[in-house]
């Protein structure tokens, strides 16, 4: 059971209602994460604004791969569950690829560089080496795309932290960070 009350849609603050309606329109459902964050209209606005802006950057498969790696590092079962579901169903990532992503790798060479870099950014809290930057550049990522990767990491760190704090009830097929070998 969540440690912070997740409001029903009709009980969320009025300032959050239009954003929750937009989430529902986009996803066909309002996941518990968004209902949880809706108790702070400012936080919900920030999250959805950042997410919306970053959705115009790196391709969806790369963003989902990064989300899986970051959630694994942060031990966020809610986000692992959500992004495993989204990876399989929206981004059409294979179960084998999802398992690699959770390990900070990818079977696609360019995506591998992004996922490895994202994992290092997360683990080192941004204090990556010159070699880490060189590796992601060598894979074909521009400096602007490196900033995008860090942005996707930051977005996911926020959701990982809020879900770990709240112990948000998982409303996707459950995946556990402790069961890395049994991903997807």
Short mmCIF file of C-alpha atoms in Angstrom, two decimals:
data_model
loop_
_atom_site.label_atom_id
_atom_site.label_comp_id
_atom_site.label_asym_id
_atom_site.label_seq_id
_atom_site.Cartn_x
_atom_site.Cartn_y
_atom_site.Cartn_z
CA UNK A 1 0.00 0.00 0.00
CA UNK A 2 1.30 3.43 -0.95
CA UNK A 3 2.79 5.54 1.85
CA UNK A 4 1.43 8.74 0.30
CA UNK A 5 -2.26 8.78 -0.53
CA UNK A 6 -2.91 8.52 -4.26
CA UNK A 7 -6.04 10.53 -4.97
CA UNK A 8 -8.86 9.33 -7.14
CA UNK A 9 -9.11 11.32 -10.36
CA UNK A 10 -12.05 13.34 -9.07
CA UNK A 11 -10.21 14.10 -5.81
CA UNK A 12 -7.04 15.55 -7.37
CA UNK A 13 -6.48 19.31 -7.00
CA UNK A 14 -8.41 21.34 -9.56
CA UNK A 15 -5.16 22.72 -11.02
CA UNK A 16 -4.07 19.17 -11.85
CA UNK A 17 -7.32 18.14 -13.56
CA UNK A 18 -6.51 19.42 -17.08
CA UNK A 19 -3.11 17.73 -17.01
CA UNK A 20 -4.60 14.45 -15.82
CA UNK A 21 -7.18 14.69 -18.61
CA UNK A 22 -4.37 15.14 -21.13
CA UNK A 23 -2.53 12.10 -19.70
CA UNK A 24 -5.73 10.08 -19.97
CA UNK A 25 -6.23 11.22 -23.57
CA UNK A 26 -2.64 10.28 -24.48
CA UNK A 27 -2.40 6.95 -22.62
CA UNK A 28 -6.04 5.90 -22.34
CA UNK A 29 -5.54 5.63 -18.58
CA UNK A 30 -4.08 7.72 -15.76
CA UNK A 31 -1.35 5.63 -14.08
CA UNK A 32 -0.93 5.86 -10.32
CA UNK A 33 2.31 7.83 -10.76
CA UNK A 34 0.45 10.76 -12.34
CA UNK A 35 -2.35 10.65 -9.79
CA UNK A 36 0.26 10.61 -7.01
CA UNK A 37 2.21 13.56 -8.42
CA UNK A 38 -1.08 15.41 -9.05
CA UNK A 39 -1.28 16.28 -5.35
CA UNK A 40 1.33 18.90 -6.24
CA UNK A 41 0.12 20.71 -9.35
CA UNK A 42 3.56 22.32 -9.68
CA UNK A 43 5.35 18.95 -9.64
CA UNK A 44 2.82 17.48 -12.10
CA UNK A 45 3.26 20.44 -14.43
CA UNK A 46 7.03 20.12 -14.23
CA UNK A 47 7.02 16.37 -14.85
CA UNK A 48 4.63 16.45 -17.78
CA UNK A 49 6.31 19.50 -19.32
CA UNK A 50 9.74 17.86 -19.14
CA UNK A 51 8.35 14.58 -20.43
CA UNK A 52 6.54 16.29 -23.28
CA UNK A 53 9.62 18.26 -24.32
CA UNK A 54 11.90 15.21 -24.16
CA UNK A 55 9.43 13.13 -26.19
CA UNK A 56 10.48 15.27 -29.16
CA UNK A 57 14.14 14.30 -28.77
CA UNK A 58 15.67 10.83 -28.83
CA UNK A 59 13.49 8.09 -30.36
CA UNK A 60 10.97 6.32 -28.14
CA UNK A 61 12.98 3.08 -28.03
CA UNK A 62 16.08 4.89 -26.78
CA UNK A 63 14.08 6.79 -24.17
CA UNK A 64 12.46 3.56 -22.93
CA UNK A 65 15.84 1.80 -22.84
CA UNK A 66 17.26 4.64 -20.73
CA UNK A 67 14.22 4.56 -18.44
CA UNK A 68 14.74 0.85 -17.82
CA UNK A 69 18.44 1.27 -17.03
CA UNK A 70 17.80 4.20 -14.65
CA UNK A 71 14.94 2.40 -12.88
CA UNK A 72 17.14 -0.65 -12.37
CA UNK A 73 19.97 1.45 -10.89
CA UNK A 74 17.51 3.16 -8.55
CA UNK A 75 15.65 -0.04 -7.66
CA UNK A 76 12.28 1.41 -8.66
CA UNK A 77 9.89 -1.49 -9.17
CA UNK A 78 7.06 0.85 -10.21
CA UNK A 79 9.10 2.37 -13.05
CA UNK A 80 10.57 -0.99 -14.05
CA UNK A 81 7.03 -2.32 -14.33
CA UNK A 82 5.76 0.70 -16.26
CA UNK A 83 8.70 0.89 -18.66
CA UNK A 84 8.82 -2.85 -19.23
CA UNK A 85 5.15 -2.65 -20.24
CA UNK A 86 5.72 0.46 -22.39
CA UNK A 87 8.91 -0.98 -23.85
CA UNK A 88 7.19 -4.18 -24.91
CA UNK A 89 3.90 -2.66 -26.07
CA UNK A 90 4.59 0.90 -27.23
CA UNK A 91 8.26 0.82 -28.25
CA UNK A 92 8.15 -2.82 -29.43
CA UNK A 93 11.38 -3.73 -27.63
CA UNK A 94 11.97 -7.46 -27.24
CA UNK A 95 12.08 -9.10 -23.80
CA UNK A 96 15.75 -9.95 -24.41
CA UNK A 97 16.54 -6.31 -25.18
CA UNK A 98 14.68 -5.17 -22.06
CA UNK A 99 16.84 -7.51 -19.98
CA UNK A 100 19.96 -6.00 -21.57
CA UNK A 101 18.68 -2.47 -20.99
CA UNK A 102 18.20 -3.20 -17.29
CA UNK A 103 21.87 -4.20 -17.22
CA UNK A 104 22.84 -0.90 -18.86
CA UNK A 105 23.40 -2.39 -22.29
CA UNK A 106 21.69 -2.80 -25.65
CA UNK A 107 21.99 -5.16 -28.61
CA UNK A 108 21.91 -2.11 -30.89
CA UNK A 109 25.40 -0.50 -30.97
CA UNK A 110 24.23 3.13 -31.00
CA UNK A 111 21.58 2.56 -28.34
CA UNK A 112 24.17 0.66 -26.30
CA UNK A 113 26.29 3.80 -26.06
CA UNK A 114 23.30 5.87 -24.91
CA UNK A 115 22.15 3.31 -22.33
CA UNK A 116 25.68 2.78 -20.96
CA UNK A 117 26.14 6.55 -20.71
CA UNK A 118 22.75 7.00 -19.01
CA UNK A 119 23.60 4.30 -16.49
CA UNK A 120 26.95 5.94 -15.74
CA UNK A 121 25.29 9.34 -15.35
CA UNK A 122 22.84 7.80 -12.88
CA UNK A 123 25.38 5.80 -10.90
CA UNK A 124 27.95 8.64 -10.78
CA UNK A 125 25.31 11.36 -10.26
CA UNK A 126 26.59 13.12 -13.37
CA UNK A 127 30.28 12.88 -12.57
CA UNK A 128 31.15 10.96 -15.72
CA UNK A 129 34.64 10.73 -17.18
CA UNK A 130 35.99 12.26 -20.37
CA UNK A 131 36.12 8.71 -21.74
CA UNK A 132 32.40 8.28 -21.03
CA UNK A 133 31.63 11.42 -23.04
CA UNK A 134 33.96 10.35 -25.82
CA UNK A 135 32.27 6.93 -26.05
CA UNK A 136 28.79 8.38 -26.47
CA UNK A 137 30.07 10.92 -29.01
CA UNK A 138 31.91 8.19 -30.92
CA UNK A 139 28.59 6.32 -31.24
CA UNK A 140 27.18 9.31 -33.13
CA UNK A 141 25.50 11.38 -30.44
CA UNK A 142 25.85 15.16 -30.65
CA UNK A 143 26.37 17.34 -27.61
CA UNK A 144 22.70 18.35 -27.84
CA UNK A 145 21.71 14.66 -27.77
CA UNK A 146 23.99 14.12 -24.77
CA UNK A 147 22.03 16.86 -23.00
CA UNK A 148 18.83 15.06 -24.06
CA UNK A 149 20.12 11.79 -22.59
CA UNK A 150 20.87 13.54 -19.30
CA UNK A 151 17.39 15.10 -19.43
CA UNK A 152 15.78 11.67 -19.83
CA UNK A 153 17.89 10.41 -16.93
CA UNK A 154 16.75 13.35 -14.77
CA UNK A 155 13.09 12.80 -15.66
CA UNK A 156 13.37 9.16 -14.70
CA UNK A 157 15.34 9.80 -11.52
CA UNK A 158 12.49 12.06 -10.37
CA UNK A 159 9.85 9.41 -11.03
CA UNK A 160 12.04 6.71 -9.46
CA UNK A 161 12.51 8.79 -6.32
CA UNK A 162 8.85 9.73 -5.89
CA UNK A 163 7.74 6.15 -6.45
CA UNK A 164 10.35 4.79 -4.05
CA UNK A 165 9.36 7.38 -1.40
CA UNK A 166 5.64 6.74 -1.82
CA UNK A 167 5.91 3.01 -2.52
CA UNK A 168 3.36 3.64 -5.25
CA UNK A 169 0.96 0.78 -5.91
CA UNK A 170 2.03 -0.83 -9.20
CA UNK A 171 -0.71 -0.68 -11.81
CA UNK A 172 1.22 -2.49 -14.56
CA UNK A 173 2.34 -6.13 -14.70
CA UNK A 174 4.80 -6.16 -11.81
CA UNK A 175 8.57 -6.32 -12.36
CA UNK A 176 11.08 -6.31 -9.53
CA UNK A 177 14.59 -4.80 -9.55
CA UNK A 178 15.64 -7.80 -7.46
CA UNK A 179 14.75 -10.17 -10.32
CA UNK A 180 17.07 -8.88 -13.04
CA UNK A 181 17.63 -12.30 -14.57
CA UNK A 182 13.89 -12.78 -15.00
CA UNK A 183 13.17 -9.50 -16.82
CA UNK A 184 10.12 -9.29 -19.02
#
